PDB file of C-alpha atoms in Angstrom:
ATOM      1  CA  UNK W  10     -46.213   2.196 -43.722  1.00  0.00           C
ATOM      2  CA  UNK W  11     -42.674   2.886 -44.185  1.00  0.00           C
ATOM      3  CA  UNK W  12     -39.345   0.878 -43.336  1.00  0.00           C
ATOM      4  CA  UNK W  13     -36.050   0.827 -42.152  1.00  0.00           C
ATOM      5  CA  UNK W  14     -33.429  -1.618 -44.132  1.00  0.00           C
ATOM      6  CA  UNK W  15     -30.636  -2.949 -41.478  1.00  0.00           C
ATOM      7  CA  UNK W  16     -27.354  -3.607 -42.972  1.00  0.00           C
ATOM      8  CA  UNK W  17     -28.111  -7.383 -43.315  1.00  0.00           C
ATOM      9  CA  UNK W  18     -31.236  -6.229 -45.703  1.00  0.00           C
ATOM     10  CA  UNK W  19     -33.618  -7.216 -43.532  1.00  0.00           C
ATOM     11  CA  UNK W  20     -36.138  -4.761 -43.742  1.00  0.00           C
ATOM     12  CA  UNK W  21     -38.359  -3.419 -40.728  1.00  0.00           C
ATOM     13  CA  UNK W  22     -41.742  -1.727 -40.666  1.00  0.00           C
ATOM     14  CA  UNK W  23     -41.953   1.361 -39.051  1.00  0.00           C
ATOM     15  CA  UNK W  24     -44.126   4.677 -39.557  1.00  0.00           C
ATOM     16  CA  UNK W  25     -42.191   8.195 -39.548  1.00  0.00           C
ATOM     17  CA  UNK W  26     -43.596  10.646 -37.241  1.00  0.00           C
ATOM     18  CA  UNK W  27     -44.026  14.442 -36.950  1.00  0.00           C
ATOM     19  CA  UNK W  28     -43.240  16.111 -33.819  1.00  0.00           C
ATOM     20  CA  UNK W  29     -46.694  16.812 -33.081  1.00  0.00           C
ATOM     21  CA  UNK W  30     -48.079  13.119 -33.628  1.00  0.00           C
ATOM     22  CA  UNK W  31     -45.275  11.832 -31.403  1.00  0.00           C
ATOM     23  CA  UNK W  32     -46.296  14.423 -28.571  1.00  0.00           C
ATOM     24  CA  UNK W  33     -49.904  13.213 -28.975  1.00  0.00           C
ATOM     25  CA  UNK W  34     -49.617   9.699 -29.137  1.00  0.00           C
ATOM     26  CA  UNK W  35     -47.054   9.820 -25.789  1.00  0.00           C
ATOM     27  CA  UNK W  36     -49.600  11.688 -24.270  1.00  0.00           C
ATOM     28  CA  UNK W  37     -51.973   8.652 -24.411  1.00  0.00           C
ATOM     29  CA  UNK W  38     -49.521   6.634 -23.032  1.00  0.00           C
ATOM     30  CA  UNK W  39     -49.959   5.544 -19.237  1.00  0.00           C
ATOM     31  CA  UNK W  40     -46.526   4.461 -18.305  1.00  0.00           C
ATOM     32  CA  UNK W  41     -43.525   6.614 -18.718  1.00  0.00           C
ATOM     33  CA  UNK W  42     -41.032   6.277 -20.652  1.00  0.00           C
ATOM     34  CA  UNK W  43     -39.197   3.028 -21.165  1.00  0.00           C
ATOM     35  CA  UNK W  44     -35.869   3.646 -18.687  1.00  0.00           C
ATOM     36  CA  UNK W  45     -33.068   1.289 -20.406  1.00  0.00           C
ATOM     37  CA  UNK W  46     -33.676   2.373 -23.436  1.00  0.00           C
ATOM     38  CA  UNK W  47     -32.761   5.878 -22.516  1.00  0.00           C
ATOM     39  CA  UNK W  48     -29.930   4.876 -20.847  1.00  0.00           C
ATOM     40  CA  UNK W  49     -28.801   2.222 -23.766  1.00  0.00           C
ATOM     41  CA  UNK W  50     -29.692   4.397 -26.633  1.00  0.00           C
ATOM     42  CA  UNK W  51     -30.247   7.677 -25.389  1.00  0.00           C
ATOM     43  CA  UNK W  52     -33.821   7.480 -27.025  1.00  0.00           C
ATOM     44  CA  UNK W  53     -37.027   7.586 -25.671  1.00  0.00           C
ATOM     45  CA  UNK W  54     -39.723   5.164 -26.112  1.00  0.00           C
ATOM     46  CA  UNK W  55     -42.891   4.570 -25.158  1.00  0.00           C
ATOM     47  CA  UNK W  56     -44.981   1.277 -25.712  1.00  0.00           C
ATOM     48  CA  UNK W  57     -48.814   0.476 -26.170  1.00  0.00           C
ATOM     49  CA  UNK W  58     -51.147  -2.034 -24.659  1.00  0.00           C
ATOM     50  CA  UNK W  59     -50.823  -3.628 -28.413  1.00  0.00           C
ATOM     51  CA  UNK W  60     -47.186  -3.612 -27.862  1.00  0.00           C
ATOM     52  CA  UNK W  61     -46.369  -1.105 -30.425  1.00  0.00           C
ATOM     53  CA  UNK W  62     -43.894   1.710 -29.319  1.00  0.00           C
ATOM     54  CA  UNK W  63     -42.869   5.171 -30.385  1.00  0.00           C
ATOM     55  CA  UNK W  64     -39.279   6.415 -30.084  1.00  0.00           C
ATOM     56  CA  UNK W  65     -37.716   9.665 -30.927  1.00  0.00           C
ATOM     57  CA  UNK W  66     -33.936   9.898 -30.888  1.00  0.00           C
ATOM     58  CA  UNK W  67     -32.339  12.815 -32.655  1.00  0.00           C
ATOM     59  CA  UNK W  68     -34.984  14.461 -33.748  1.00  0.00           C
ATOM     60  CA  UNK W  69     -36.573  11.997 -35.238  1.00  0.00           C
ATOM     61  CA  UNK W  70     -39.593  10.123 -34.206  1.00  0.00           C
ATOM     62  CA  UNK W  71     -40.828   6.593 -35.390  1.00  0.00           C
ATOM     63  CA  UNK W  72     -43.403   4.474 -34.275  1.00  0.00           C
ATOM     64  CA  UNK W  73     -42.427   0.543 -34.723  1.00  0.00           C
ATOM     65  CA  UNK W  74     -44.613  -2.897 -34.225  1.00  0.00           C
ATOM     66  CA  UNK W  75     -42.674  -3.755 -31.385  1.00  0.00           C
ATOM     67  CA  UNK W  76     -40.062  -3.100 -28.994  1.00  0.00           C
ATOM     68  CA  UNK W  77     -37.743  -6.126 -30.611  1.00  0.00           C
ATOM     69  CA  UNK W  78     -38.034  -4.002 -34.406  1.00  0.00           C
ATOM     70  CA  UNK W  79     -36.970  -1.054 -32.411  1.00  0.00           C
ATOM     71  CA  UNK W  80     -34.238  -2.648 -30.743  1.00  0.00           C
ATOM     72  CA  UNK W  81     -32.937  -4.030 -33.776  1.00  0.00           C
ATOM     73  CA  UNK W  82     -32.721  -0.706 -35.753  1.00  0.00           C
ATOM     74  CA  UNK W  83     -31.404   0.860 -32.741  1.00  0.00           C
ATOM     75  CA  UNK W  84     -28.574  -1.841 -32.576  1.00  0.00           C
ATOM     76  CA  UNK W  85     -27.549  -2.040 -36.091  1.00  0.00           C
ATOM     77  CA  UNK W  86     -27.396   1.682 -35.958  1.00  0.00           C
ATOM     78  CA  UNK W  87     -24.906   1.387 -33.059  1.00  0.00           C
ATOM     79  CA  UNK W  88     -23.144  -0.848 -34.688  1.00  0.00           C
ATOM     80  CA  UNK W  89     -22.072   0.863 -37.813  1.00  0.00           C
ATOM     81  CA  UNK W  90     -22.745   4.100 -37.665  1.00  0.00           C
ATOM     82  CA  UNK W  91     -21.234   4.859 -40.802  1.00  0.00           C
ATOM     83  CA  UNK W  92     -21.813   1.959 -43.885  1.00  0.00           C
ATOM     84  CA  UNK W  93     -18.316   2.842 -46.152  1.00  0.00           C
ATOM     85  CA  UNK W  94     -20.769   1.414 -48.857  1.00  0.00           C
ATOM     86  CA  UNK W  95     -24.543   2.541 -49.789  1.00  0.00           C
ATOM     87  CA  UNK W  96     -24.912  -0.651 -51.871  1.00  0.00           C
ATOM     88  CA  UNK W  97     -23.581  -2.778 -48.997  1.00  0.00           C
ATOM     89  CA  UNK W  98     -25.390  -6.477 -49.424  1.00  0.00           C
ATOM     90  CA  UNK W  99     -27.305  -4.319 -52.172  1.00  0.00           C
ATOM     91  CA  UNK W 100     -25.377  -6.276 -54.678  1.00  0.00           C
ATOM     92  CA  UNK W 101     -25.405  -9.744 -54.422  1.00  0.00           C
ATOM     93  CA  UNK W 102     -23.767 -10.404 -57.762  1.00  0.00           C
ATOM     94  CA  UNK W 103     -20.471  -8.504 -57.013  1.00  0.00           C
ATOM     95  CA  UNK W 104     -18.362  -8.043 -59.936  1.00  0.00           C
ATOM     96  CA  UNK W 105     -20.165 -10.026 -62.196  1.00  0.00           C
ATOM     97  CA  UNK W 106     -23.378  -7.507 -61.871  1.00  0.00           C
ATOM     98  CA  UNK W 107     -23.612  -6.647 -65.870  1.00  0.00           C
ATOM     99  CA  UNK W 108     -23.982 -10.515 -66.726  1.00  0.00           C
ATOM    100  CA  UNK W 109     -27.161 -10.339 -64.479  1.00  0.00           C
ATOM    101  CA  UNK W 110     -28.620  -6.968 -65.711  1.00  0.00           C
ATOM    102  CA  UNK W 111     -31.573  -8.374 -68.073  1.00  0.00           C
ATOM    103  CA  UNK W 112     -32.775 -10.786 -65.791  1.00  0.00           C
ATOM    104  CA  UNK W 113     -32.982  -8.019 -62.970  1.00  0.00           C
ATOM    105  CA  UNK W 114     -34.846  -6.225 -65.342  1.00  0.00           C
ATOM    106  CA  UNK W 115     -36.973  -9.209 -66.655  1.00  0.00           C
ATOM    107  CA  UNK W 116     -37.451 -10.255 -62.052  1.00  0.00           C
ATOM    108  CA  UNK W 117     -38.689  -6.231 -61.969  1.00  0.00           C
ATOM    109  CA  UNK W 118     -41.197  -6.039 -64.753  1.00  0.00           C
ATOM    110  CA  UNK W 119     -42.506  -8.920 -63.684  1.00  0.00           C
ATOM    111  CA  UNK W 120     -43.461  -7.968 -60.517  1.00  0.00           C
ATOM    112  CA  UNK W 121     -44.861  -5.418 -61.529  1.00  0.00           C
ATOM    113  CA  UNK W 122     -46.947  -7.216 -63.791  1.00  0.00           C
ATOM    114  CA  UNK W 123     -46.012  -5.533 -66.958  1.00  0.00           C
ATOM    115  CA  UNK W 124     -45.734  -7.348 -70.702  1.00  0.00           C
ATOM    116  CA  UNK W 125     -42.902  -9.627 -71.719  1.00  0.00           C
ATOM    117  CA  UNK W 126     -40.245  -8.069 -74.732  1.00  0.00           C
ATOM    118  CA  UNK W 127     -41.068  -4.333 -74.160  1.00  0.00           C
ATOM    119  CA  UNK W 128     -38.023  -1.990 -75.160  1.00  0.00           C
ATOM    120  CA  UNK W 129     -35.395  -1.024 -72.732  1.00  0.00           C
ATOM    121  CA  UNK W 130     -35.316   2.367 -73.498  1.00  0.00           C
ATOM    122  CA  UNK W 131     -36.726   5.866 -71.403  1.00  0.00           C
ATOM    123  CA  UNK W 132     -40.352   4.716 -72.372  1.00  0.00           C
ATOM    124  CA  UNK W 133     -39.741   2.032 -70.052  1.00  0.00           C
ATOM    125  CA  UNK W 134     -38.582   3.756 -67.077  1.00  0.00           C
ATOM    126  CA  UNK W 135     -41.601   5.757 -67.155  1.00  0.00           C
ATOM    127  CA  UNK W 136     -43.913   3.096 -67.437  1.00  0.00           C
ATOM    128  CA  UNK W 137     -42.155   1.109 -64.362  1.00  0.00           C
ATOM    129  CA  UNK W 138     -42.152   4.608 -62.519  1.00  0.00           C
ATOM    130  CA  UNK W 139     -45.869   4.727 -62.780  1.00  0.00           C
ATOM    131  CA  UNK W 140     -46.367   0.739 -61.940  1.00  0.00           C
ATOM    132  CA  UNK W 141     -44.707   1.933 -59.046  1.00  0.00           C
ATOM    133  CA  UNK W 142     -46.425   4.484 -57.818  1.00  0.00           C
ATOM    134  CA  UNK W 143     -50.289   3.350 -58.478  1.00  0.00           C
ATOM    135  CA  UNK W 144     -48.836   0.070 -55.589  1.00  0.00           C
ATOM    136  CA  UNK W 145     -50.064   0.253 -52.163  1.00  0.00           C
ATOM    137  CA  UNK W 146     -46.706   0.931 -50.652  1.00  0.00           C
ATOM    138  CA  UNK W 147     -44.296   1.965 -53.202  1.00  0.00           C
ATOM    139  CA  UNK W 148     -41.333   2.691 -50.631  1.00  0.00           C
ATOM    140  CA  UNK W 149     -41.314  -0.761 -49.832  1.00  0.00           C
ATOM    141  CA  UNK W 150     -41.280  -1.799 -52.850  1.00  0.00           C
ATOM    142  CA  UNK W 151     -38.563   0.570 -54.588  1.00  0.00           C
ATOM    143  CA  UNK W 152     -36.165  -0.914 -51.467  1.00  0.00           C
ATOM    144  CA  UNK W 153     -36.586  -4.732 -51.989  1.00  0.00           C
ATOM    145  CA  UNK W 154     -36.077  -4.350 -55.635  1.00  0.00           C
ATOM    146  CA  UNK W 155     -33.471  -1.218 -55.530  1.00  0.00           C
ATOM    147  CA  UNK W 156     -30.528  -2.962 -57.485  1.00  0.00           C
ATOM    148  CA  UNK W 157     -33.411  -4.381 -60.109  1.00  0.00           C
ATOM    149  CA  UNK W 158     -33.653  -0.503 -60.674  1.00  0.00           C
ATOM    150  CA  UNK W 159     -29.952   0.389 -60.888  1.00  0.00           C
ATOM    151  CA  UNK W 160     -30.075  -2.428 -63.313  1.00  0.00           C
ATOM    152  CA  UNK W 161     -32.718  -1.123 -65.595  1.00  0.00           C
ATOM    153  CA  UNK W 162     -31.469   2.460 -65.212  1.00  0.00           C
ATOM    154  CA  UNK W 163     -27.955   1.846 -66.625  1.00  0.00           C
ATOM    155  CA  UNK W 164     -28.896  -0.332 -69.103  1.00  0.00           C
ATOM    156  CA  UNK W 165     -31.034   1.756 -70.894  1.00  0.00           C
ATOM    157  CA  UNK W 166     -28.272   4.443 -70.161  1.00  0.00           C
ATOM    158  CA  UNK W 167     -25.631   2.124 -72.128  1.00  0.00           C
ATOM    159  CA  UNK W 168     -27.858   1.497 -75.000  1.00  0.00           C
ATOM    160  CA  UNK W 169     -28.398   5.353 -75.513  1.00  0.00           C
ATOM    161  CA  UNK W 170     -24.903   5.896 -75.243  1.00  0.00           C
ATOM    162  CA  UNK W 171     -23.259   2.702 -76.806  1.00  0.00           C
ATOM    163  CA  UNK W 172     -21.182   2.427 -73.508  1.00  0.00           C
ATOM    164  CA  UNK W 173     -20.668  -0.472 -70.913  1.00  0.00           C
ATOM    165  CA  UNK W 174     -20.867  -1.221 -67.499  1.00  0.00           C
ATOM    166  CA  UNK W 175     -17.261  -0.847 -65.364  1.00  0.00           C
ATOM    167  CA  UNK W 176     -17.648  -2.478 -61.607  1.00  0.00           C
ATOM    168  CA  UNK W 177     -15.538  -0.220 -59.638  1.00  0.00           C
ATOM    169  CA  UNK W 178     -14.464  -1.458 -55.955  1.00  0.00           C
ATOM    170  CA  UNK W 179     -15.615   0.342 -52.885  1.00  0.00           C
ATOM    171  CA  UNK W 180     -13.422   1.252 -50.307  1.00  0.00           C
ATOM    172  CA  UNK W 181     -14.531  -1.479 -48.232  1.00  0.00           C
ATOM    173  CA  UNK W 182     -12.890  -3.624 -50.133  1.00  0.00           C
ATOM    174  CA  UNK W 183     -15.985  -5.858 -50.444  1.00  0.00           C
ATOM    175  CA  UNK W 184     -18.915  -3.997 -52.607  1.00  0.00           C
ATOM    176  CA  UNK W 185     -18.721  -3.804 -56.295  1.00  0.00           C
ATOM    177  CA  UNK W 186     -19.842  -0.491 -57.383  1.00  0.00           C
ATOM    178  CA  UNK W 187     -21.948  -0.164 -60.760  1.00  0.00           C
ATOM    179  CA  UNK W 188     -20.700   2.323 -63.183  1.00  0.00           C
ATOM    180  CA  UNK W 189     -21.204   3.118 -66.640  1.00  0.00           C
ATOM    181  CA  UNK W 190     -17.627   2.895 -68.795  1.00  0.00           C
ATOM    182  CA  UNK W 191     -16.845   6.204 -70.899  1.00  0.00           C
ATOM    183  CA  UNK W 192     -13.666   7.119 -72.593  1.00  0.00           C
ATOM    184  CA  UNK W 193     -13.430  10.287 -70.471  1.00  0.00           C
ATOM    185  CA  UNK W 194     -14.123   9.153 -67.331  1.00  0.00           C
ATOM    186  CA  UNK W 195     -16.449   6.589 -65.463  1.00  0.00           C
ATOM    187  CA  UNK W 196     -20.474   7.712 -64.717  1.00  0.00           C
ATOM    188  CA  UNK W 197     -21.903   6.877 -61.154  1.00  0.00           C
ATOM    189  CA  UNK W 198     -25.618   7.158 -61.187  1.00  0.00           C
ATOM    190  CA  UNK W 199     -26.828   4.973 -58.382  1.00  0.00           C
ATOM    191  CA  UNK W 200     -26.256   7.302 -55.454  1.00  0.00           C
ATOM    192  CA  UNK W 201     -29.194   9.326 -57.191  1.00  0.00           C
ATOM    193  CA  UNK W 202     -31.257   6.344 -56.729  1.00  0.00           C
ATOM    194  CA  UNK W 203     -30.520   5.871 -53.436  1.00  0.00           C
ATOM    195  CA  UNK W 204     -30.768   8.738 -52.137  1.00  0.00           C
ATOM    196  CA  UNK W 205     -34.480   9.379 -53.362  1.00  0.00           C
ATOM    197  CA  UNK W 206     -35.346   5.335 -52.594  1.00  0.00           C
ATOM    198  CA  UNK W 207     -33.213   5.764 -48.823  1.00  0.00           C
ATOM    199  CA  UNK W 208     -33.016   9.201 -47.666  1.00  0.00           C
ATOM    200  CA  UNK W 209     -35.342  11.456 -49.306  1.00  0.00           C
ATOM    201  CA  UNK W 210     -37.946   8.753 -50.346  1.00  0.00           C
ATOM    202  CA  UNK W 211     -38.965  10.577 -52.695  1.00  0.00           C
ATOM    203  CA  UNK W 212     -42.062   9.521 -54.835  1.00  0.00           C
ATOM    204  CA  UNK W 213     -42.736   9.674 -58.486  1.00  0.00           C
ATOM    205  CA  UNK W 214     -40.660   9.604 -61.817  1.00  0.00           C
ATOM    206  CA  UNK W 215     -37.332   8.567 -59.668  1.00  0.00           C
ATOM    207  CA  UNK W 216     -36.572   6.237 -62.740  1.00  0.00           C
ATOM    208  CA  UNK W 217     -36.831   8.501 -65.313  1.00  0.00           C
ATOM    209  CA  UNK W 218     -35.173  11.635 -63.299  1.00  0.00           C
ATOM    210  CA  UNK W 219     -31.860   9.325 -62.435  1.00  0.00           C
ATOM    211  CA  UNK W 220     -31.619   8.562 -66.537  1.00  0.00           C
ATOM    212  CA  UNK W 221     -31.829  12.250 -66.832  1.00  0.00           C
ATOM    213  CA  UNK W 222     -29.388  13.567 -64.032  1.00  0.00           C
ATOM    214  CA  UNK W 223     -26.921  10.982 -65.742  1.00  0.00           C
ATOM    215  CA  UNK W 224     -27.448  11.988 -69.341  1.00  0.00           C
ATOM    216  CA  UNK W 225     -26.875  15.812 -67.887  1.00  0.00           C
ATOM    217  CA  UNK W 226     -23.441  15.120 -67.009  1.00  0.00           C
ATOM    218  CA  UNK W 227     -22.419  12.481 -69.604  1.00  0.00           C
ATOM    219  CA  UNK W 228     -19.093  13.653 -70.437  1.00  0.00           C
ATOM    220  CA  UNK W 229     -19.376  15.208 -74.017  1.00  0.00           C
TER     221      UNK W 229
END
């Protein structure tokens, strides 16, 4: 099971589909097409008996639970097509972010049931990227606790490299954007993060890999 985060953070469940599975499960489908939605959205859905639906728009093709967690992806979509922010209500802390970092870190390892006191350092992010990985839905997961892991990420980051955080504002004027303080010129790591948690959802050492990316272009 995958999901969709709206920009509220509300999260819904949804399965991504290939091109082939959508064709085949439409072909089981007894009524047509689902008329306002094509009209509305330009998108075309189909529902179950179990009230499930599939919908391809785009090119892509998802299957939700229901018509109303379709609808509500569909209108949040519509509604901002383009978010001037990727942490938009990812950072509830604002500006004051780096006063928070530990206990993000201390909320994460304990959720993922792992010992109290153990070094934040690169040995770390490897043993959270396996937690990760051996739970039943790691995408989930990786999304509901995505600024916990911009937290632990930077801070082992600063402690490498002596450095500090520097909150930068986004041009929304609203989201406070983590990034790591250097004499040189400010480090933004986060957008690796998200892209492999959001767009690529990517599995595997996504921890570990964003510590390295930034470490390969820490000004030297």
């Amino acid at each position: 099971m995958d999901s969709i985060e709206l920009n509220d953070g509300t999260l819904v469940e949804c399965t991504y589909l290939t091109e082939t599975q959508f064709v085949k499960l439409k072909s089981n489908v007894v009524q047509g097409a689902i008329e306002s939605f094509k009209i509305k959205y330009q998108a075309e859905v189909y529902q179950f008996p179990d009230g499930s639906v599939i919908a391809s728009k785009d090119g892509i093709y998802v299957q939700f639970n229901s018509l109303d967690d379709l609808k509500s992806v569909l209108d949040d979509t519509n509604e901002d097509q383009i978010v001037t922010s990727i942490l938009h209500n990812k950072n509830p802390f604002g500006e004051l972010f780096p006063n928070h970092t530990f206990q993000l870190i201390r909320q994460l390892t304990d959720s993922l049931q792992m010992p109290e006191g153990e070094p934040v350092n690169a040995q770390l992010l490897k043993d959270i990227d396996s937690k990760i990985s051996d739970l039943p839905n790691p995408s989930i997961f990786k999304k509901k606790f995505f600024i916990n892991l911009v937290a632990v990420v930077g801070e082992v980051i600063c402690k490498e490299h002596n450095i500090k955080w520097r909150m930068i504002l986004s041009d929304d004027k609203q989201t406070w954007h983590p990034y790591l303080y250097t004499p040189k010129k400010p480090i933004e790591f986060f957008s690796y993060l998200y892209e492999d948690i959001y767009e690529s959802n990517r599995q595997g050492s996504i921890l570990f890999e964003a510590y390295q990316t930034a470490n390969d272009i820490y000004p030297r």
